Coordinates of C-alpha atoms and ligand atoms in Angstrom, one line a residue:
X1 CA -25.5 -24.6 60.3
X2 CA -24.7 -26.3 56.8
X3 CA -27.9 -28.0 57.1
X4 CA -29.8 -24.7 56.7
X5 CA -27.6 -23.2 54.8
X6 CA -28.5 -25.7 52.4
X7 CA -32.0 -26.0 52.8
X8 CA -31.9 -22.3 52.0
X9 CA -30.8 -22.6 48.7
X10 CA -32.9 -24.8 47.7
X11 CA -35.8 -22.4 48.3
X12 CA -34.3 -19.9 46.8
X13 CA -33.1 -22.1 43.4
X14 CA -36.8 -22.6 43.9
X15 CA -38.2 -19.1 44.0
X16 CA -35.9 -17.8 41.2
X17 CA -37.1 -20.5 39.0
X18 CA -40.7 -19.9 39.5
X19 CA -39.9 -16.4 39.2
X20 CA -43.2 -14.5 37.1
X21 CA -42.0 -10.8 36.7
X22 CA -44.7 -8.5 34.7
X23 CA -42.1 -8.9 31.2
X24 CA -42.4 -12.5 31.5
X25 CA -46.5 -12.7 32.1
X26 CA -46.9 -10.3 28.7
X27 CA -44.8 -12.6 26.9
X28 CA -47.4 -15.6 28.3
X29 CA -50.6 -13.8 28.2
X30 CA -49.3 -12.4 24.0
X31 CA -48.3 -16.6 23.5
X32 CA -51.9 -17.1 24.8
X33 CA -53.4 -15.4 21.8
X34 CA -51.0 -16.4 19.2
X35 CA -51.9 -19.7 19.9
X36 CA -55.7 -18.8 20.2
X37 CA -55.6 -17.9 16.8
X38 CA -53.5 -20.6 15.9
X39 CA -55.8 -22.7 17.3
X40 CA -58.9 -20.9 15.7
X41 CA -57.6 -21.2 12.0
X42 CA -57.1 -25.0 11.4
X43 CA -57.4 -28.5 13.3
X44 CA -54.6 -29.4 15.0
X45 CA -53.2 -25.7 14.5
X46 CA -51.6 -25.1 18.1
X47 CA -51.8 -26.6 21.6
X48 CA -55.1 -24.9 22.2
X49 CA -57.4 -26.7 20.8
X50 CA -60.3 -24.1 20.4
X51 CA -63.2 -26.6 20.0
X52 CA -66.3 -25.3 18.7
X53 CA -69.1 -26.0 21.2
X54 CA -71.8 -25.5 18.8
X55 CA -73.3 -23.2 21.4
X56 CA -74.3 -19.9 19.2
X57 CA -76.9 -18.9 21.9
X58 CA -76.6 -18.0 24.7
X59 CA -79.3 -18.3 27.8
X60 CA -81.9 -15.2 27.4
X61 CA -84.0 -15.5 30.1
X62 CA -86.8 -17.0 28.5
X63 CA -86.6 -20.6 29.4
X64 CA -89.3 -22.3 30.8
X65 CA -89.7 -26.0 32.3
X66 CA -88.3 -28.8 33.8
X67 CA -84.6 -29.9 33.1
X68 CA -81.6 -31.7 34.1
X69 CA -78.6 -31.4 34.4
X70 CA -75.5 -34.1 35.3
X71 CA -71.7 -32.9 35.7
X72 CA -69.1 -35.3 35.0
X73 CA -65.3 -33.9 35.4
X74 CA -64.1 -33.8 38.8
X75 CA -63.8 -35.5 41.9
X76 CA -67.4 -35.4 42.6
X77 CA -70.3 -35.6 39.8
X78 CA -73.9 -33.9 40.5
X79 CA -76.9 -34.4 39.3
X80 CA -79.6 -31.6 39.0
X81 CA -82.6 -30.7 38.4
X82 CA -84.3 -26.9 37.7
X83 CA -87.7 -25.8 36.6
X84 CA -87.1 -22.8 35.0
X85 CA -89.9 -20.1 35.0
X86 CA -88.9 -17.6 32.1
X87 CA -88.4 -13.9 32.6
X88 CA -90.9 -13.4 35.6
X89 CA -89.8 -17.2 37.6
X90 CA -86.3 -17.5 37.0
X91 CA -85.0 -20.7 38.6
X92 CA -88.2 -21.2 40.0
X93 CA -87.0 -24.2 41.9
X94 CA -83.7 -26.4 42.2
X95 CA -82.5 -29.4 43.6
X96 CA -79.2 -31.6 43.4
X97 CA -77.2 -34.1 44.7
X98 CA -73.3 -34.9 44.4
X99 CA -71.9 -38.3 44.4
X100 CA -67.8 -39.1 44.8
X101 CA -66.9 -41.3 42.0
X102 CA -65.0 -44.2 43.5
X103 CA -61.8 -43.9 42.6
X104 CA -61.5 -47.6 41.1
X105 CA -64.1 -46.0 37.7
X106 CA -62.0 -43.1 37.0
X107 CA -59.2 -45.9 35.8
X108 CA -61.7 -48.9 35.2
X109 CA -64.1 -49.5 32.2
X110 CA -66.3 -47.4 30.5
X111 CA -69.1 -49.3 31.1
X112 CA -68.9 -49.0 34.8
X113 CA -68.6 -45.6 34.9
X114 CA -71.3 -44.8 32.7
X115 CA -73.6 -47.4 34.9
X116 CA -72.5 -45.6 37.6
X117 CA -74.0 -42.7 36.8
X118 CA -76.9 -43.9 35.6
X119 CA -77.6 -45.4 38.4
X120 CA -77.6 -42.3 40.3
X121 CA -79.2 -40.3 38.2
X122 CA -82.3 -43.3 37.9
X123 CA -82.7 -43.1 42.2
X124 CA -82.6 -39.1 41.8
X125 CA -85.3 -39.2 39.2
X126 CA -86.9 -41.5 41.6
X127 CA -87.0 -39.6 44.4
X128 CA -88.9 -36.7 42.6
X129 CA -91.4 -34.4 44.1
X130 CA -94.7 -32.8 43.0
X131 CA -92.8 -29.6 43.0
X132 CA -91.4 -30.5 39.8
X133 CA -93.1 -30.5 37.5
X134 CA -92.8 -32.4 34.1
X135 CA -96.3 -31.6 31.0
X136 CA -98.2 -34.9 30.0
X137 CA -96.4 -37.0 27.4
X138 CA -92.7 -35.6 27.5
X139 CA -89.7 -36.6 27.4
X140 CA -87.1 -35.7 30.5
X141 CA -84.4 -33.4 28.7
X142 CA -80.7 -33.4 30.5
X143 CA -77.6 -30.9 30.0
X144 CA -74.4 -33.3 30.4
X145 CA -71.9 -31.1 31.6
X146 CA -68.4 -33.6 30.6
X147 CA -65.4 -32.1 31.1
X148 CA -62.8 -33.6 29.1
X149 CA -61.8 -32.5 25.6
X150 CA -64.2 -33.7 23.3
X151 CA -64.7 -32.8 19.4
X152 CA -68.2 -32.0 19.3
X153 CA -70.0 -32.6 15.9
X154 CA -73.2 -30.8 17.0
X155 CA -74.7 -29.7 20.7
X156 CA -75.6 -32.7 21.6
X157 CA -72.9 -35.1 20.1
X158 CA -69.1 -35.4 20.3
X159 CA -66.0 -38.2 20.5
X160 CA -63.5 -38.1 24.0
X161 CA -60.2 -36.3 22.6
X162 CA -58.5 -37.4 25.6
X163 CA -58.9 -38.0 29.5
X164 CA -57.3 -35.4 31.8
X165 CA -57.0 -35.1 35.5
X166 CA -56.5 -38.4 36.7
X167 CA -58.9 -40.1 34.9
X168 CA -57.8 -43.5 32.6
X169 CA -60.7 -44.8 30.9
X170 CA -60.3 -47.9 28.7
X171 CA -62.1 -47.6 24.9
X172 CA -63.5 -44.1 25.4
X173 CA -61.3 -42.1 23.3
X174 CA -62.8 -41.2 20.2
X175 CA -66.0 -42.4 21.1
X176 CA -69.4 -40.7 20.8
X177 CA -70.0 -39.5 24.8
X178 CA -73.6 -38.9 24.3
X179 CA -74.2 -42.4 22.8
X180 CA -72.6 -43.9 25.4
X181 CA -74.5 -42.1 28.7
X182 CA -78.0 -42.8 26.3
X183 CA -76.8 -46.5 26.1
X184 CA -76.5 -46.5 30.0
X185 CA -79.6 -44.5 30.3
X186 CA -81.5 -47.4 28.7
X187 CA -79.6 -50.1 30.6
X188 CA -81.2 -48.6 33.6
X189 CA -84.9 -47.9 31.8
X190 CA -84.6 -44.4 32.1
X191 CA -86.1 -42.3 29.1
X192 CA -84.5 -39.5 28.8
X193 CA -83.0 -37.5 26.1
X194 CA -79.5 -36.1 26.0
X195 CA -80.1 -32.5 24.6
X196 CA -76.9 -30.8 24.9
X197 CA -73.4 -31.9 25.7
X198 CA -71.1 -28.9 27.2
X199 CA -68.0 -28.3 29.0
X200 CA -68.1 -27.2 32.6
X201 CA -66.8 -24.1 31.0
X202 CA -69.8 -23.5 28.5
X203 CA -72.0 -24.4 31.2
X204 CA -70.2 -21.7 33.4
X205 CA -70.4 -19.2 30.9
X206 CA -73.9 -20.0 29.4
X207 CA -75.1 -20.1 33.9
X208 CA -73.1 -16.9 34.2
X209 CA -74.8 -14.8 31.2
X210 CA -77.8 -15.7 32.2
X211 CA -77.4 -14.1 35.6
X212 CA -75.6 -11.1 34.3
X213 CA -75.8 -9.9 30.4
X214 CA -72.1 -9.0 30.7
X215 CA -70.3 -12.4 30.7
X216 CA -68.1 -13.0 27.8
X217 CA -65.5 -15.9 29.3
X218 CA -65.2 -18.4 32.1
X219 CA -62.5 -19.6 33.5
X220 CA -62.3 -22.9 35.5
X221 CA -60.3 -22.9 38.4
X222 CA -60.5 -26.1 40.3
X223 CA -58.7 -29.6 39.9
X224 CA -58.3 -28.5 36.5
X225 CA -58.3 -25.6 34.6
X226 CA -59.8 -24.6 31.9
X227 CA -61.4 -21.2 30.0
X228 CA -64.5 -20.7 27.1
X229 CA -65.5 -17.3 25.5
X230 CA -67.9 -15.8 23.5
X231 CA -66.1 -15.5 19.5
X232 CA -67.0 -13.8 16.7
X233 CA -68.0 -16.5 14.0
X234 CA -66.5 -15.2 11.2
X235 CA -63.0 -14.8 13.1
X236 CA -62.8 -18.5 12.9
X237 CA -61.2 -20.0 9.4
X238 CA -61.8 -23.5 10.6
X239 CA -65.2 -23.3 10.7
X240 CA -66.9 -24.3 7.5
X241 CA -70.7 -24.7 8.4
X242 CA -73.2 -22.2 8.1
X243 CA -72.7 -19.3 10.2
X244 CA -75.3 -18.9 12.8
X245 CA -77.7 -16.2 12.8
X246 CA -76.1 -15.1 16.1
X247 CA -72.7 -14.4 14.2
X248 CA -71.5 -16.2 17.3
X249 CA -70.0 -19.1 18.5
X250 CA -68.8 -20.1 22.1
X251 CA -65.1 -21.7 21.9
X252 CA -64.1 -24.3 24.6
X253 CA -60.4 -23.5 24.7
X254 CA -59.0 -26.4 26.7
X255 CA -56.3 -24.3 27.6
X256 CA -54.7 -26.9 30.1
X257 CA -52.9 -28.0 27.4
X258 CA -51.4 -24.6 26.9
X259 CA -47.4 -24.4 26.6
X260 CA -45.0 -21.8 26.2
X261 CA -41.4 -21.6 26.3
X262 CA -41.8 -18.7 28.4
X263 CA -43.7 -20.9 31.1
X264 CA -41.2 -21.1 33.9
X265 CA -41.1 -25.0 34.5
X266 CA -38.7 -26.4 37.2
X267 CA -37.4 -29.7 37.4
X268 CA -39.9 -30.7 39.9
X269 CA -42.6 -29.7 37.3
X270 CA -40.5 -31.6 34.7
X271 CA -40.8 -34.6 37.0
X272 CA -44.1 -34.2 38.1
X273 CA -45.4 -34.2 34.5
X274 CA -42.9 -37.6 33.4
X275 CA -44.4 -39.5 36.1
X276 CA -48.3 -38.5 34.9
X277 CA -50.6 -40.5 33.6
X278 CA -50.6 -37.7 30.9
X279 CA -46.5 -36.8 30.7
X280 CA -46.0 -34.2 28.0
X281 CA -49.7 -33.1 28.1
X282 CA -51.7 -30.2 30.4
X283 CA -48.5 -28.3 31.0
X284 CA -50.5 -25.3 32.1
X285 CA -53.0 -27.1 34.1
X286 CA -50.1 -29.2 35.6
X287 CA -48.9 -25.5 36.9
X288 CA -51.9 -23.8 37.8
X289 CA -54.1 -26.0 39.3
X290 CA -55.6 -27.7 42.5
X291 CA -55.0 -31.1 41.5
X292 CA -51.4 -30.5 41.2
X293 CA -50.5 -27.9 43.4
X294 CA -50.1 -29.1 47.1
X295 CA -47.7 -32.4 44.7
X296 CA -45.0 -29.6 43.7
X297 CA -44.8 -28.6 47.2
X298 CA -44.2 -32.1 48.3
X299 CA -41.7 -32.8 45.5
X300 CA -39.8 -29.7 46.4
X301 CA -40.6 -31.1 50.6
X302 CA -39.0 -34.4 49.4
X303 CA -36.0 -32.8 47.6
X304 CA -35.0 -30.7 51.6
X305 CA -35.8 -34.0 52.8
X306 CA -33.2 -35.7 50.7
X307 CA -30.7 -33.3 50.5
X308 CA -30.6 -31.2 53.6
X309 CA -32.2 -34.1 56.1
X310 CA -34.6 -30.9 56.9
X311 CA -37.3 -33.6 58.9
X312 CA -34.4 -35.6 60.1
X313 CA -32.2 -38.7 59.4
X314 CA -34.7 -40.3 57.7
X315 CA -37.0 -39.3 55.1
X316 CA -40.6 -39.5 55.9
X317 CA -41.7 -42.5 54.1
X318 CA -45.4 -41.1 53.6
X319 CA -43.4 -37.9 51.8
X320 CA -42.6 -40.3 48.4
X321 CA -46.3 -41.1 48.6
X322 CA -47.1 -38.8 45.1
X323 CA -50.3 -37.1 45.7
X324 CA -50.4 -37.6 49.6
X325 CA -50.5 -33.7 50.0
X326 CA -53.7 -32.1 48.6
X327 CA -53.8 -28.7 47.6
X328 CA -56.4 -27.8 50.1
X329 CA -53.4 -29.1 52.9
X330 CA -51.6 -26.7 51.3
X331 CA -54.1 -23.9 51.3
X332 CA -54.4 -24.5 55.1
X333 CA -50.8 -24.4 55.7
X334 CA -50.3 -21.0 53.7
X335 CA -53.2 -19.6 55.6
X336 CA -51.9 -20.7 59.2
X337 CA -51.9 -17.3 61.2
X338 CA -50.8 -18.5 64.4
X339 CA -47.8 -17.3 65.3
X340 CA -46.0 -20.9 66.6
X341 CA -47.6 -22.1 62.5
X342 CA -49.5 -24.6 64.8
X343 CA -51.4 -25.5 61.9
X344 CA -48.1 -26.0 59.5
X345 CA -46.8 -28.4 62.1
X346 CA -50.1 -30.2 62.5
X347 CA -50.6 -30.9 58.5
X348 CA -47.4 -32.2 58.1
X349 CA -47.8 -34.5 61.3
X350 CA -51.3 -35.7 60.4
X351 CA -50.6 -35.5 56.5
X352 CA -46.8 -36.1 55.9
X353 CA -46.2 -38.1 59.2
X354 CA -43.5 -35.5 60.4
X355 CA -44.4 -35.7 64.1
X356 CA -42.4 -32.8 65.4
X357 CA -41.2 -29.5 63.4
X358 CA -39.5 -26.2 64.0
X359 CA -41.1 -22.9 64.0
X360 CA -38.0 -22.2 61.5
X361 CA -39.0 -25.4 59.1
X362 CA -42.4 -24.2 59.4
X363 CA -42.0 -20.6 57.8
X364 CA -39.9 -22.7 55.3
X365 CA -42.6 -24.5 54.1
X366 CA -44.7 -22.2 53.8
X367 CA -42.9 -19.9 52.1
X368 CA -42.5 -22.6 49.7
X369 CA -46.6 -23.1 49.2
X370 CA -46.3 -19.2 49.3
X371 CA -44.3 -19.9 45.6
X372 CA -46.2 -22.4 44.3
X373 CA -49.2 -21.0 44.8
X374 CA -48.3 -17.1 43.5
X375 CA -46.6 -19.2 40.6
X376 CA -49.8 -20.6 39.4
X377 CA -52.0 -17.5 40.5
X378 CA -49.9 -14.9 38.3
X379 CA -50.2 -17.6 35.5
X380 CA -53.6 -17.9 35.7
X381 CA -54.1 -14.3 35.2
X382 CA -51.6 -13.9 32.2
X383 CA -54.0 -16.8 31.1
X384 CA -57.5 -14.2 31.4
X385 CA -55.1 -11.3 30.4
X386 CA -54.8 -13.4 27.2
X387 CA -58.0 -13.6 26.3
X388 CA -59.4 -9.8 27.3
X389 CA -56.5 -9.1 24.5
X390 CA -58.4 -11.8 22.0
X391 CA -61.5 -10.1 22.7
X392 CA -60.1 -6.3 22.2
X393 CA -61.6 -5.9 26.0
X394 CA -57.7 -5.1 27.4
X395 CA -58.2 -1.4 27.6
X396 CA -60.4 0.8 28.3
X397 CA -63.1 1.7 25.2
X398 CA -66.7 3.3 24.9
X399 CA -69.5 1.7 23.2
X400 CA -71.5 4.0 21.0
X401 CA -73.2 5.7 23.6
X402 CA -70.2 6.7 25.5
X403 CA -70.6 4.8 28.1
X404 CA -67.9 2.5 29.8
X405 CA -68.0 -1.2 28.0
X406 CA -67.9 -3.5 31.3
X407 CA -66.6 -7.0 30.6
X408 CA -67.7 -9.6 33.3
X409 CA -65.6 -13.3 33.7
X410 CA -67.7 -16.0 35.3
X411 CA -65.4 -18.2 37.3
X412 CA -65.8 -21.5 38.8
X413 CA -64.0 -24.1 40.9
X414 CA -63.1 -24.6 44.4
X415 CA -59.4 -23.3 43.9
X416 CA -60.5 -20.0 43.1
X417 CA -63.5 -20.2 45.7
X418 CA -61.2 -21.4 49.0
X419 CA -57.8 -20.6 48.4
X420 CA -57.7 -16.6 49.3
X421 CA -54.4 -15.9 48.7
X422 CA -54.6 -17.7 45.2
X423 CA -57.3 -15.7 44.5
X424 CA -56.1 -12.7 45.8
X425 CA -53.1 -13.1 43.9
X426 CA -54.5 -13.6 40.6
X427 CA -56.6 -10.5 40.9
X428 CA -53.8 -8.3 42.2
X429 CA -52.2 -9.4 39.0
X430 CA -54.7 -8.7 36.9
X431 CA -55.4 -5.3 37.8
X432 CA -51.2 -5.1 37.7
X433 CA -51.4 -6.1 33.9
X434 CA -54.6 -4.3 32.7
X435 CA -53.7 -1.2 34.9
X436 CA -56.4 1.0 37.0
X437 CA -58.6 2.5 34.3
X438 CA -58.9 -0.6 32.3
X439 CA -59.6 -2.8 35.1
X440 CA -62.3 -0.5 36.5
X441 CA -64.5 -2.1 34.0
X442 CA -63.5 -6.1 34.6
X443 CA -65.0 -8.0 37.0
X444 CA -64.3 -11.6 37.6
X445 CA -67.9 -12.9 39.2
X446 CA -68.0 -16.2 41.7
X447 CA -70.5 -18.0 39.7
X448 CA -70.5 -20.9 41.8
X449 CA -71.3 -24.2 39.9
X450 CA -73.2 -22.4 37.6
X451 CA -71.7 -25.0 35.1
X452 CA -75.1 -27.8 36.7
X453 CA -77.7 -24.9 35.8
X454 CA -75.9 -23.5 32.5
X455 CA -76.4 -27.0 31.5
X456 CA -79.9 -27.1 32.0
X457 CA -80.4 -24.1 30.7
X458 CA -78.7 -24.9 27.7
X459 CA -81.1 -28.3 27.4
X460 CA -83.7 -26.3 27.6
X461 CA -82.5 -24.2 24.5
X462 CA -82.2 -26.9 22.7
X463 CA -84.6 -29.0 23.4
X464 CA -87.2 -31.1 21.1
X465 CA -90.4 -29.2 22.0
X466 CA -89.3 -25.7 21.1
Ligands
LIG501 P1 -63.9 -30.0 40.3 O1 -62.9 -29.1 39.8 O2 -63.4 -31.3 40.7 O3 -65.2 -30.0 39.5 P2 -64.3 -28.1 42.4 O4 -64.5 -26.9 41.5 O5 -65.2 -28.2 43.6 O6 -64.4 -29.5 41.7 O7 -62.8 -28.0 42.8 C1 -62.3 -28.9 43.7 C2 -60.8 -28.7 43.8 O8 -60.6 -27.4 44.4 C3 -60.1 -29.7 44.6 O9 -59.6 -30.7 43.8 C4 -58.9 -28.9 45.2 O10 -57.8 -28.9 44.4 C5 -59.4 -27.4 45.2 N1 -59.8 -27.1 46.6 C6 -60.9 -27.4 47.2 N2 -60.9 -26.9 48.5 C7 -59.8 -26.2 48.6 C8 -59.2 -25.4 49.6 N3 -59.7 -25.2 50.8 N4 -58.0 -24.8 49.3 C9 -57.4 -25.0 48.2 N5 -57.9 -25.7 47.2 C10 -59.1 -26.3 47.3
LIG502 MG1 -66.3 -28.7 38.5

């Protein structure tokens, strides 16, 4: 009938505008390092902003005592704390805790949010047991993981660039983010020290070297996206302190923000971003990850509903709800194995308020998370592809010895850990671009919020009693 006939087409406008073929992932993944080294030679050189993390060490091994940790960036923030027993103890011991942030502090003041987490981080100090254990006379040490571009002017200092995935915070921006958790810190008569200030991606990386010696990048997969790596100091012109003893420096990419003319945006992508509380920004992120993905397939759900009355005469009014369909909704759908899609039909009853669907509308819709989701999988991996080129590590070479250089990505975030096809598509795509030799010696490891106990690790490298 018309009606599919129509519906049809718009799937298919769809899958031809989404469309990654190999020519057109080289063309993102070689943009991805022009603007790398853009962004490397001068402030405000590209839209990756390379910031210097003013990590030049990373984790050895040899930490020892108690530290904390507290992860701000998500949908959830944790608190942690390890007591780290050096070569022999390892993470001797951990514990942690995750909170939800109520969704009224991630647009209120920055007060409240700050008190907020304060708060919860003064009853988890409370509710410490002799197992941890803390010497006579010091000072509790803390890793903030914060993960929102920030300029840092040392490790344990830095002013909010902007807020990203869904958070609208009033008089933070350009502010000191240390300074103001401290300040909260005290409100609460807690006394403890802010040691280091890191990304979730420094903390990824810093909690994925110190498990395997290998790690050179991490990549953040989850309601944002996001990648750090291991540079060579003197390969950055905008840097004009000292150069550390390491000759190396860890670079917080922020490459949500990336954007390409080769990026194939649609006019649900176009819409998407004009109606965000950040239009024009995070054109990457806004493509690749779990925040966003389960919206594109309701914009495009919206459009058959419109155009092709695919769920009937009327539109489902909870469909024009932005938001209302989660990625992980999405992920379930695209999974559904049944063979009647009984779980395709129950999401968009229970989610979307479609009480009764075809087996035909069904495959439809998930052929159209099937797009999405390959989309920003095959993007994501022309993202890492990127950066293996940065670091020479795109084909295959020989140390000294002769022996095979192996390259290890630590990667976090629950898009990459639950969505299986995602995942499965990004490393498919991967091994596609590097080809078999080169990709015998990459491995992308599950390092699975290694970004709480990088951060600890990190205070504990920096700490005052060393
Ligand atoms: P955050 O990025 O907020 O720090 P996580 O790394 O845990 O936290 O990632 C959470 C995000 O992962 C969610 O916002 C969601 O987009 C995505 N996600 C979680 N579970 C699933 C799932 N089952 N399928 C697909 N995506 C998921
Ligand atoms: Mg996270």
């Amino acid at each position: 009938s018309g009606l599919w006939a129509r519906a049809a087409a718009v799937v298919r406008e769809l899958e031809e505008r989404c469309a990654t073929p190999i020519g057109k992932l080289r063309q993102i993944a070689d943009a991805m390092t022009v603007e790398m080294h853009a962004g490397l030679a001068s402030e405000g050189g590209s839209k990756l902003k390379m910031l210097l993390s003013y990590v030049d060490n990373l984790p050895t091994g040899d930490e020892r005592g108690l530290f904390y940790a507290l992860d701000l960036g998500g949908t959830n923030f944790r608190v942690l704390r390890v007591q780290l027993g050096g070569k022999e103890g390892r993470v001797a011991k951990q514990e942690y805790e995750e909170v939800s942030i109520p969704p009224h502090l991630m647009v209120g003041g920055s007060h409240e949010l700050f008190d907020f987490i304060a708060s919860a981080l003064a009853q988890f100090i409370a509710s410490e047991s002799d197992d941890f254990h803390l010497p006579d006379g010091r000072q509790r040490e803390l890793g903030f993981t914060f993960s929102f571009p920030v300029k840092q002017s040392s490790i344990a200092s830095g002013a909010l660039i902007k807020w990203t995935k869904g958070f609208a915070i009033d008089g933070t921006v350009g502010e000191d983010v240390v300074a103001e958790l401290t300040r909260a810190l005290e409100r609460q008569g807690l006394d403890m020290r802010v040691s280091a200030l890191v990304n979730d991606t420094i903390g990824t990386l810093a909690g994925g070297r110190y498990d395997d010696n290998d790690v050179v990048a991490a990549v953040i997969l989850g309601t944002g996206t996001n990648a750090a790596y291991v540079e060579r100091a003197h390969a950055i012109p905008k840097w004009h302190g000292l150069l550390p003893k390491s000759g190396e420096m860890v670079i917080n990419m922020e490459w949500g923000n990336f954007r390409s003319s080769h990026l194939p945006l649609t006019d649900y992508d176009q819409d998407l971003d004009f109606e965000s509380l950040n239009p024009g920004e995070q054109i990457y992120e806004k493509l690749i990850s779990g925040m966003y993905l389960g919206e594109i397939v309701r914009r495009v759900l919206l459009r058959l509903a419109q155009e092709t009355s695919l769920f009937g005469d009327t539109v489902p009014s909870k469909l024009e709800v932005p938001f209302i369909l989660r990625t992980p909704h999405m992920s379930a759908m695209h999974h559904d194995t049944s063979p009647d899609l009984k779980v395709v039909g129950a999401k968009l009853k229970e989610v979307l308020g479609i009480p009764s669907t075809s087996l035909k509308t069904r495959k439809m819709v998930v052929g159209i998370c099937d797009i999405v989701a390959r989309r920003g999988a095959r993007l994501a991996a022309a993202g890492i592809y990127g950066i293996l080129k940065k670091l020479g590590r795109d084909s295959v070479s020989t140390e000294g010895g002769g022996s095979k250089q192996r390259t290890v990505i630590a990667m976090d975030g629950g898009l990459y850990e639950h969505y299986t096809i995602f995942r499965e598509c990004l490393e498919s795509t991967l091994r596609e671009m590097l080809g078999e030799a080169a990709s015998a010696s990459i491995v992308i490891k599950l390092a699975n919020d290694g970004s709480g106990i990088g951060a600890a690790l990190l205070a504990a490298s920096h700490s005052q009693y060393l």
